[in-house]
Amino acid sequence: AELMALQQEHGLERLSAMVGQVQEVLVEGASLRDERVLFGRNLAFDRLVFEGDPALADQFVSIEVSDATALTLHGRVVERAAAPLGAG
């Protein structure tokens, strides 16, 4: 239990340091609970959740991080970063 608490604390510190930053995120898809909420991962493989159009799946978008938990970053889309995967 002590080790898990320490890991949670470290995760929260690390992810909280990203609040206010813009992260490039590969959109993996919509949340199972709410299709308006998308999830994806940045280059460090951190999980990010944000509202957006499910059509953004398999595309890179820029996400401004607004909040963090020990395991997940929350943010909003600020722009599309690149063409869909496999395009071009």
PDB file of C-alpha atoms in Angstrom:
ATOM      1  CA  ALA A   1       0.000   0.000   0.000  1.00  0.00           C
ATOM      2  CA  GLU A   2       2.861   2.357   0.793  1.00  0.00           C
ATOM      3  CA  LEU A   3       4.510   1.717  -2.552  1.00  0.00           C
ATOM      4  CA  MET A   4       1.239   2.319  -4.411  1.00  0.00           C
ATOM      5  CA  ALA A   5       0.712   5.603  -2.556  1.00  0.00           C
ATOM      6  CA  LEU A   6       4.237   6.703  -3.453  1.00  0.00           C
ATOM      7  CA  GLN A   7       3.660   5.758  -7.098  1.00  0.00           C
ATOM      8  CA  GLN A   8       0.381   7.730  -7.157  1.00  0.00           C
ATOM      9  CA  GLU A   9       2.119  10.751  -5.634  1.00  0.00           C
ATOM     10  CA  HIS A  10       4.979  10.586  -8.159  1.00  0.00           C
ATOM     11  CA  GLY A  11       2.535  10.187 -11.064  1.00  0.00           C
ATOM     12  CA  LEU A  12       0.501  13.175  -9.944  1.00  0.00           C
ATOM     13  CA  GLU A  13       3.636  15.325  -9.572  1.00  0.00           C
ATOM     14  CA  ARG A  14       4.938  14.334 -13.013  1.00  0.00           C
ATOM     15  CA  LEU A  15       1.642  14.863 -14.826  1.00  0.00           C
ATOM     16  CA  SER A  16       0.759  18.051 -12.909  1.00  0.00           C
ATOM     17  CA  ALA A  17       3.972  19.589 -14.244  1.00  0.00           C
ATOM     18  CA  MET A  18       2.403  19.379 -17.742  1.00  0.00           C
ATOM     19  CA  VAL A  19      -0.626  21.541 -16.883  1.00  0.00           C
ATOM     20  CA  GLY A  20      -0.580  24.561 -19.204  1.00  0.00           C
ATOM     21  CA  GLN A  21       1.585  22.815 -21.812  1.00  0.00           C
ATOM     22  CA  VAL A  22       0.479  21.823 -25.293  1.00  0.00           C
ATOM     23  CA  GLN A  23       0.993  18.140 -26.071  1.00  0.00           C
ATOM     24  CA  GLU A  24       0.884  16.418 -29.465  1.00  0.00           C
ATOM     25  CA  VAL A  25      -1.555  13.539 -29.081  1.00  0.00           C
ATOM     26  CA  LEU A  26      -2.494  10.595 -31.279  1.00  0.00           C
ATOM     27  CA  VAL A  27      -6.265  10.228 -30.875  1.00  0.00           C
ATOM     28  CA  GLU A  28      -7.124   6.581 -30.209  1.00  0.00           C
ATOM     29  CA  GLY A  29     -10.908   6.939 -30.122  1.00  0.00           C
ATOM     30  CA  ALA A  30     -13.995   7.809 -28.122  1.00  0.00           C
ATOM     31  CA  SER A  31     -14.599   6.950 -24.504  1.00  0.00           C
ATOM     32  CA  LEU A  32     -16.916   4.019 -23.878  1.00  0.00           C
ATOM     33  CA  ARG A  33     -18.856   6.142 -21.365  1.00  0.00           C
ATOM     34  CA  ASP A  34     -19.287   9.272 -23.482  1.00  0.00           C
ATOM     35  CA  GLU A  35     -18.679   9.421 -27.242  1.00  0.00           C
ATOM     36  CA  ARG A  36     -18.005  13.186 -27.033  1.00  0.00           C
ATOM     37  CA  VAL A  37     -14.960  12.469 -24.871  1.00  0.00           C
ATOM     38  CA  LEU A  38     -11.907  11.253 -26.784  1.00  0.00           C
ATOM     39  CA  PHE A  39      -8.721   9.720 -25.491  1.00  0.00           C
ATOM     40  CA  GLY A  40      -5.231   9.415 -26.848  1.00  0.00           C
ATOM     41  CA  ARG A  41      -1.570   9.328 -25.929  1.00  0.00           C
ATOM     42  CA  ASN A  42       1.307  11.769 -26.225  1.00  0.00           C
ATOM     43  CA  LEU A  43       4.853  10.865 -27.263  1.00  0.00           C
ATOM     44  CA  ALA A  44       5.649   9.813 -23.676  1.00  0.00           C
ATOM     45  CA  PHE A  45       2.628   7.455 -23.835  1.00  0.00           C
ATOM     46  CA  ASP A  46       0.733   9.453 -21.181  1.00  0.00           C
ATOM     47  CA  ARG A  47      -3.046   9.101 -21.435  1.00  0.00           C
ATOM     48  CA  LEU A  48      -4.983  12.282 -22.277  1.00  0.00           C
ATOM     49  CA  VAL A  49      -8.754  12.782 -22.355  1.00  0.00           C
ATOM     50  CA  PHE A  50     -10.560  15.683 -24.015  1.00  0.00           C
ATOM     51  CA  GLU A  51     -13.815  16.596 -25.736  1.00  0.00           C
ATOM     52  CA  GLY A  52     -13.818  16.331 -29.507  1.00  0.00           C
ATOM     53  CA  ASP A  53     -15.265  14.898 -32.678  1.00  0.00           C
ATOM     54  CA  PRO A  54     -14.878  11.087 -32.946  1.00  0.00           C
ATOM     55  CA  ALA A  55     -13.777  11.690 -36.566  1.00  0.00           C
ATOM     56  CA  LEU A  56     -10.413  12.784 -35.099  1.00  0.00           C
ATOM     57  CA  ALA A  57      -9.541   9.130 -34.368  1.00  0.00           C
ATOM     58  CA  ASP A  58      -6.154   8.101 -35.810  1.00  0.00           C
ATOM     59  CA  GLN A  59      -5.080  11.736 -36.194  1.00  0.00           C
ATOM     60  CA  PHE A  60      -2.601  13.848 -34.290  1.00  0.00           C
ATOM     61  CA  VAL A  61      -4.026  16.866 -32.482  1.00  0.00           C
ATOM     62  CA  SER A  62      -2.538  19.493 -30.200  1.00  0.00           C
ATOM     63  CA  ILE A  63      -4.030  19.372 -26.717  1.00  0.00           C
ATOM     64  CA  GLU A  64      -3.614  22.089 -24.093  1.00  0.00           C
ATOM     65  CA  VAL A  65      -3.410  20.318 -20.746  1.00  0.00           C
ATOM     66  CA  SER A  66      -5.790  21.830 -18.176  1.00  0.00           C
ATOM     67  CA  ASP A  67      -5.749  19.293 -15.339  1.00  0.00           C
ATOM     68  CA  ALA A  68      -4.040  16.108 -14.196  1.00  0.00           C
ATOM     69  CA  THR A  69      -4.657  13.092 -12.017  1.00  0.00           C
ATOM     70  CA  ALA A  70      -2.076  10.497 -11.055  1.00  0.00           C
ATOM     71  CA  LEU A  71      -2.811   8.536 -14.240  1.00  0.00           C
ATOM     72  CA  THR A  72      -4.480  10.863 -16.756  1.00  0.00           C
ATOM     73  CA  LEU A  73      -4.111  14.312 -18.287  1.00  0.00           C
ATOM     74  CA  HIS A  74      -7.227  16.337 -19.168  1.00  0.00           C
ATOM     75  CA  GLY A  75      -7.287  19.061 -21.781  1.00  0.00           C
ATOM     76  CA  ARG A  76      -8.811  20.673 -24.835  1.00  0.00           C
ATOM     77  CA  VAL A  77      -8.033  20.566 -28.552  1.00  0.00           C
ATOM     78  CA  VAL A  78      -6.161  23.646 -29.734  1.00  0.00           C
ATOM     79  CA  GLU A  79      -5.458  22.502 -33.320  1.00  0.00           C
ATOM     80  CA  ARG A  80      -4.984  19.545 -35.580  1.00  0.00           C
ATOM     81  CA  ALA A  81      -1.337  18.656 -35.762  1.00  0.00           C
ATOM     82  CA  ALA A  82      -1.063  16.527 -38.905  1.00  0.00           C
ATOM     83  CA  ALA A  83      -2.837  14.437 -41.498  1.00  0.00           C
ATOM     84  CA  PRO A  84      -4.443  11.126 -40.498  1.00  0.00           C
ATOM     85  CA  LEU A  85      -2.179   8.126 -40.186  1.00  0.00           C
ATOM     86  CA  GLY A  86      -1.655   6.374 -43.494  1.00  0.00           C
ATOM     87  CA  ALA A  87      -2.497   9.513 -45.489  1.00  0.00           C
ATOM     88  CA  GLY A  88      -0.077  10.834 -48.029  1.00  0.00           C
TER      89      GLY A  88
END
